[in-house]
Coordinates of C-alpha atoms in Angstrom, one line a residue:
M24 CA 0.0 0.0 0.0
F25 CA 1.3 3.5 -0.8
N26 CA 1.9 5.8 2.1
T27 CA 0.8 8.8 0.0
W28 CA -1.9 9.5 -2.6
K29 CA -0.6 10.1 -6.1
P30 CA -2.5 10.7 -9.4
M31 CA -2.0 7.9 -11.8
W32 CA -3.2 7.0 -15.3
V33 CA -4.9 3.6 -14.8
V34 CA -5.6 1.0 -17.5
L35 CA -7.9 -2.0 -17.0
L36 CA -6.7 -5.1 -19.0
D37 CA -8.3 -8.5 -19.2
D38 CA -5.9 -9.9 -16.6
G39 CA -4.7 -7.0 -14.5
I40 CA -4.6 -3.2 -13.7
E41 CA -1.7 -1.3 -15.1
F42 CA -0.9 2.2 -13.7
Y43 CA 1.3 4.9 -15.4
K44 CA 2.7 8.1 -14.0
K45 CA 1.4 9.9 -17.0
K46 CA -1.1 9.1 -19.8
I47 CA 1.7 9.5 -22.5
D48 CA 4.1 7.1 -20.8
S49 CA 4.9 4.0 -22.9
S50 CA 5.6 1.6 -20.0
P51 CA 3.6 1.2 -16.8
K52 CA 5.0 1.9 -13.3
G53 CA 3.4 -1.4 -12.2
M54 CA 0.7 -4.0 -12.7
I55 CA -1.8 -5.5 -10.2
P56 CA -3.1 -9.0 -11.2
L57 CA -6.8 -9.6 -11.2
K58 CA -6.9 -13.4 -10.6
G59 CA -8.1 -14.3 -7.2
S60 CA -8.6 -10.6 -6.2
S61 CA -11.6 -8.9 -4.6
I62 CA -13.0 -5.4 -4.5
N63 CA -14.7 -3.4 -1.8
S64 CA -16.8 -0.4 -2.5
P65 CA -17.5 2.0 -0.9
C66 CA -14.4 1.9 1.2
Q67 CA -14.6 3.8 4.5
D68 CA -11.0 3.4 5.6
F69 CA -10.3 7.0 4.8
G70 CA -12.9 9.2 6.5
K71 CA -12.0 12.5 4.7
R72 CA -11.7 11.0 1.2
M73 CA -14.7 10.4 -0.9
F74 CA -15.4 7.9 -3.7
V75 CA -12.6 5.4 -2.6
F76 CA -12.6 1.7 -3.4
K77 CA -10.3 -1.0 -2.1
F78 CA -8.7 -3.7 -4.3
T79 CA -7.3 -6.7 -2.5
T80 CA -5.1 -9.2 -4.4
A81 CA -4.9 -12.9 -4.0
K82 CA -1.9 -12.4 -1.7
Q83 CA -4.0 -10.1 0.5
Q84 CA -2.2 -6.9 -0.6
D85 CA -4.5 -3.9 -0.4
H86 CA -4.6 -1.1 -3.0
F87 CA -6.7 1.9 -2.6
F88 CA -8.1 4.0 -5.5
Q89 CA -10.0 7.3 -5.4
A90 CA -12.3 8.4 -8.2
A91 CA -13.1 12.1 -9.0
Y92 CA -16.9 11.5 -8.5
L93 CA -19.5 8.9 -7.7
E94 CA -20.3 7.8 -11.3
E95 CA -16.6 7.3 -12.1
R96 CA -16.0 5.2 -9.1
D97 CA -19.0 3.0 -9.7
A98 CA -18.0 2.5 -13.4
W99 CA -14.5 1.4 -12.4
V100 CA -15.8 -1.0 -9.7
R101 CA -18.4 -2.5 -12.1
D102 CA -15.8 -3.1 -14.9
I103 CA -13.2 -4.5 -12.5
K104 CA -15.8 -6.9 -11.1
K105 CA -16.7 -8.1 -14.6
A106 CA -13.1 -8.6 -15.5
I107 CA -12.6 -10.8 -12.4
Q108 CA -15.7 -12.8 -13.2
C109 CA -14.5 -13.4 -16.7
I110 CA -11.2 -14.8 -15.4
E111 CA -13.0 -17.1 -13.0
G112 CA -15.3 -18.3 -15.8
G113 CA -12.6 -18.8 -18.3
Q114 CA -13.8 -16.0 -20.5
K115 CA -12.1 -13.0 -22.2
F116 CA -12.9 -9.6 -20.8
A117 CA -14.3 -7.6 -23.7
R118 CA -13.3 -4.1 -22.6
K119 CA -9.6 -4.1 -22.8
S120 CA -7.8 -1.4 -24.8
T121 CA -8.7 -1.5 -28.5
R122 CA -5.0 -0.6 -29.2
K123 CA -4.3 -4.2 -28.3
S124 CA -7.5 -6.0 -29.4
I125 CA -8.5 -4.3 -32.6
R126 CA -6.3 -2.7 -35.3
L127 CA -8.1 0.2 -36.8
P128 CA -7.4 1.8 -40.2
E129 CA -4.9 4.7 -40.0
T130 CA -7.7 7.1 -41.1
I131 CA -10.0 6.4 -38.2
N132 CA -9.8 8.9 -35.3
L133 CA -12.2 7.7 -32.6
S134 CA -12.3 10.9 -30.7
A135 CA -13.1 13.0 -33.8
L136 CA -15.6 10.4 -35.0
Y137 CA -17.4 10.5 -31.6
L138 CA -17.8 14.3 -31.8
S139 CA -19.3 13.9 -35.3
M140 CA -21.7 11.2 -34.1
K141 CA -22.9 13.6 -31.4
D142 CA -23.5 16.5 -33.8
A143 CA -27.0 17.9 -33.2
D144 CA -27.8 18.2 -36.9
K145 CA -25.8 15.5 -38.7
G146 CA -25.1 13.0 -35.9
I147 CA -27.0 10.0 -34.5
K148 CA -30.4 10.9 -33.1
E149 CA -31.0 10.1 -29.5
L150 CA -34.5 8.6 -29.0
K151 CA -36.9 7.3 -26.4
L152 CA -37.0 3.6 -26.9
E153 CA -39.2 0.9 -25.2
K154 CA -38.3 -2.7 -24.6
D155 CA -39.4 -5.3 -22.0
K156 CA -41.7 -2.8 -20.2
K157 CA -38.7 -0.4 -19.8
V158 CA -38.4 3.0 -21.4
F159 CA -34.8 4.0 -22.4
N160 CA -34.2 7.7 -22.8
H161 CA -31.5 9.3 -24.9
C162 CA -30.7 6.0 -26.6
F163 CA -30.2 4.6 -30.1
T164 CA -30.0 1.2 -31.7
G165 CA -26.9 -0.7 -32.8
S166 CA -28.1 -0.8 -36.4
S167 CA -28.6 3.0 -36.4
V168 CA -24.9 3.4 -35.5
I169 CA -23.8 1.2 -38.4
D170 CA -26.2 3.0 -40.7
W171 CA -24.7 6.3 -39.7
L172 CA -21.1 5.2 -40.2
V173 CA -22.0 3.9 -43.7
S174 CA -24.0 7.0 -44.7
S175 CA -21.3 9.4 -43.5
N176 CA -18.6 7.5 -45.5
A177 CA -16.6 6.9 -42.3
I178 CA -16.3 3.2 -43.3
R179 CA -16.6 1.1 -46.4
N180 CA -19.1 -1.6 -45.4
R181 CA -21.1 -2.8 -42.4
K182 CA -18.4 -5.4 -41.4
E183 CA -15.8 -2.6 -41.0
G184 CA -18.5 -0.5 -39.3
L185 CA -19.0 -3.3 -36.7
M186 CA -15.2 -3.1 -36.0
V187 CA -15.3 0.6 -35.5
A188 CA -18.4 0.5 -33.4
S189 CA -16.8 -2.2 -31.2
S190 CA -13.8 0.1 -30.8
L191 CA -16.0 3.0 -29.7
L192 CA -17.6 0.7 -27.2
N193 CA -14.4 -0.8 -25.8
E194 CA -12.8 2.7 -25.4
G195 CA -15.9 3.9 -23.5
Y196 CA -17.3 6.4 -26.0
L197 CA -20.5 4.3 -26.3
Q198 CA -22.2 2.4 -23.5
P199 CA -24.6 -0.6 -23.7
A200 CA -28.2 -0.1 -22.4
G201 CA -30.2 -3.2 -21.6
D202 CA -29.4 -6.9 -21.3
T203 CA -28.9 -7.7 -25.0
S204 CA -26.2 -5.1 -25.6
K205 CA -24.6 -5.6 -22.2
N206 CA -24.3 -9.4 -22.6
A207 CA -22.5 -8.8 -25.9
A208 CA -20.1 -6.2 -24.4
E209 CA -19.3 -8.8 -21.6
G210 CA -18.1 -11.3 -24.2
L211 CA -21.3 -13.4 -24.6
S212 CA -21.6 -12.8 -28.3
D213 CA -19.3 -13.1 -31.3
T214 CA -18.7 -9.3 -31.3
P215 CA -18.8 -6.7 -28.5
F216 CA -21.1 -4.5 -30.5
L217 CA -24.3 -5.7 -32.1
D218 CA -25.7 -4.5 -35.5
L219 CA -29.3 -5.1 -34.3
A220 CA -32.4 -3.0 -33.9
D221 CA -33.1 -4.4 -30.4
A222 CA -29.6 -3.7 -29.1
Y223 CA -29.6 -0.3 -27.4
Y224 CA -26.6 2.1 -26.7
Y225 CA -26.0 5.6 -25.5
F226 CA -23.3 8.2 -25.5
A227 CA -21.0 8.1 -22.5
D228 CA -21.7 11.7 -21.5
S229 CA -25.3 11.9 -22.5
G230 CA -28.4 12.2 -20.3
F231 CA -29.2 8.5 -20.5
F232 CA -31.7 7.1 -18.0
Y233 CA -34.5 4.5 -18.1
E234 CA -37.9 4.2 -16.5
G235 CA -39.0 1.0 -14.8
N236 CA -37.4 -1.7 -12.7
S237 CA -34.0 -3.1 -13.8
S238 CA -33.4 -6.8 -14.2
D239 CA -29.6 -6.3 -14.1
D240 CA -27.0 -4.8 -11.7
D241 CA -26.9 -1.3 -13.4
V242 CA -26.5 1.7 -11.1
V243 CA -29.0 4.0 -12.8
L244 CA -28.6 7.6 -11.7
K245 CA -31.1 10.4 -11.7
E246 CA -30.9 12.5 -14.8
E247 CA -29.4 15.4 -12.9
F248 CA -26.3 13.2 -12.2
R249 CA -25.8 12.4 -15.9
G250 CA -24.2 15.7 -16.7
T251 CA -20.5 15.9 -17.4
V252 CA -18.4 17.1 -14.4
V253 CA -16.7 20.3 -15.4
K254 CA -15.4 21.5 -12.0
Q255 CA -15.2 20.5 -8.4
G256 CA -13.7 21.7 -5.2
C257 CA -14.4 22.9 -1.6
L258 CA -16.2 26.1 -0.8
L259 CA -17.8 27.7 2.3
K260 CA -21.6 27.7 2.1
Q261 CA -24.0 29.7 4.2
G262 CA -26.9 27.7 5.6
H263 CA -30.4 28.9 4.8
R264 CA -31.9 28.6 8.3
R265 CA -29.1 29.2 10.9
K266 CA -27.0 31.3 8.5
N267 CA -23.9 29.6 9.7
W268 CA -21.0 28.7 7.3
K269 CA -19.7 25.2 6.7
V270 CA -17.2 23.7 4.3
R271 CA -18.8 21.7 1.5
K272 CA -17.4 19.9 -1.5
F273 CA -19.1 21.1 -4.7
V274 CA -19.4 19.2 -8.0
L275 CA -20.4 21.3 -11.1
R276 CA -22.1 19.4 -13.9
E277 CA -23.3 20.6 -17.3
D278 CA -26.2 19.3 -19.5
P279 CA -28.1 19.2 -17.2
A280 CA -26.7 22.1 -15.3
Y281 CA -26.5 21.3 -11.6
L282 CA -24.2 22.2 -8.7
H283 CA -24.3 19.4 -6.0
Y284 CA -22.7 19.8 -2.6
Y285 CA -21.5 17.1 -0.2
D286 CA -20.1 16.7 3.3
P287 CA -16.3 16.6 2.6
A288 CA -15.7 14.5 5.8
G289 CA -17.8 11.6 4.4
G290 CA -21.0 10.6 2.8
E291 CA -21.4 9.9 -0.9
D292 CA -25.0 11.2 -1.3
P293 CA -25.2 15.0 -1.9
L294 CA -26.6 17.2 0.9
G295 CA -28.3 19.3 -1.8
A296 CA -28.5 20.4 -5.4
I297 CA -28.7 23.7 -7.1
H298 CA -30.3 23.7 -10.5
L299 CA -28.3 26.3 -12.5
R300 CA -30.4 26.7 -15.7
G301 CA -31.2 30.4 -16.0
C302 CA -29.5 31.3 -12.8
V303 CA -27.6 34.5 -12.0
V304 CA -24.2 34.4 -10.3
T305 CA -22.2 37.4 -9.2
A306 CA -19.4 38.4 -6.9
V307 CA -20.6 40.2 -3.7
E308 CA -18.8 42.2 -1.0
D309 CA -20.7 40.8 2.0
T310 CA -23.9 39.2 3.3
P311 CA -26.1 40.2 6.2
D312 CA -24.3 37.8 8.7
A313 CA -20.9 37.5 7.0
K314 CA -18.9 39.6 9.4
K315 CA -20.6 37.9 12.4
H316 CA -19.0 34.6 11.3
D317 CA -15.7 36.3 10.1
V318 CA -16.6 35.6 6.5
D319 CA -16.2 38.8 4.4
T320 CA -14.0 38.1 1.4
N321 CA -14.1 36.3 -1.9
L322 CA -17.9 35.9 -1.6
F323 CA -20.3 35.2 -4.5
E324 CA -24.0 34.7 -4.8
I325 CA -26.1 32.3 -6.9
I326 CA -29.8 33.3 -7.6
T327 CA -31.7 30.5 -9.2
A328 CA -34.5 30.8 -11.7
S329 CA -36.9 30.1 -8.8
E330 CA -35.3 33.0 -6.9
I331 CA -33.5 31.0 -4.2
H332 CA -30.3 32.7 -3.0
Y333 CA -27.1 30.8 -2.2
F334 CA -24.0 32.5 -0.7
L335 CA -20.6 30.9 -1.1
Q336 CA -17.0 31.8 -0.3
A337 CA -13.9 30.8 -2.2
A338 CA -10.4 30.6 -0.8
T339 CA -8.9 33.3 -3.1
P340 CA -10.1 35.9 -5.6
V341 CA -8.8 33.8 -8.5
E342 CA -10.7 30.8 -7.3
R343 CA -13.9 32.9 -6.9
T344 CA -13.6 34.2 -10.5
A345 CA -13.0 30.7 -11.8
W346 CA -16.2 29.4 -10.1
I347 CA -18.3 32.3 -11.3
K348 CA -17.1 31.9 -14.9
A349 CA -17.7 28.1 -14.9
I350 CA -21.2 28.5 -13.4
Q351 CA -22.1 31.2 -15.9
V352 CA -21.1 29.0 -18.9
V353 CA -23.1 26.0 -17.5
S354 CA -26.2 28.1 -16.7
R355 CA -26.4 29.2 -20.3
T356 CA -25.6 25.9 -22.1
G357 CA -27.0 23.2 -19.7
K358 CA -30.6 22.2 -19.7

């Protein structure tokens, strides 16, 4: 176990976890084998650190990882568990890096292709689909992905389109929705991606959610948590009733535009949420009770569309400006 916490670039393979000092490094700093290992989440061993999970090897060596936010931690835990299950069942884990599993044509740039697929006018249309008494929102079918790749001249035929779509899935740009596509992604089909009208997928940073009871182990979050995290950090927040000030961890998400705040000493569920669509945020010099609590610098105020006032304090003027600008952008662009 490391005595200190260090940021690392982590790669999940079919037989282990590699970690690099930087994303651009060609060789890993180390590798943790998956065989015989177990995972514990949430991990409460570190009271002041949120979103931690513990990975224990077959030799009972503990490794601790901290994600940036709840959704990221749950995604890592889910995929690591699946990789361990694949090893125990003698299967191949389907979500290893496509750099090692699929050789793409030199002309294919997955990142650029993903942005084109998400284009509001010319990209793949996100729909409300129904299957097995469930309603899937912000989804599309596997066949519509291949249709789009063919029509946009990104690939030469459907077979090549299947390879590209599998690469997008394996690299995390696309996510499976529903049992049919999830089983294929887990290696229970000939290909990770399915060119079928009843196989559903969604963009990784979309507002995907479904209505109805789940038959699998998905962690389905409210739509307000589906937004992309654009900023996070600790701020002082004034309470609405007692008007006292407490440190809270804030996570800013866009599309939909929400600012969630948490207890930094523990607890993974937010204490509250501020819907930012149409809000006004400005720097302020003081609040009615600021001086009483020795809080009178680097203050800013958020006024929501429903006219609820929130007073916050940053540590420095630069930090206050950064938060104000980020919230202003999200309030204009997020739904």
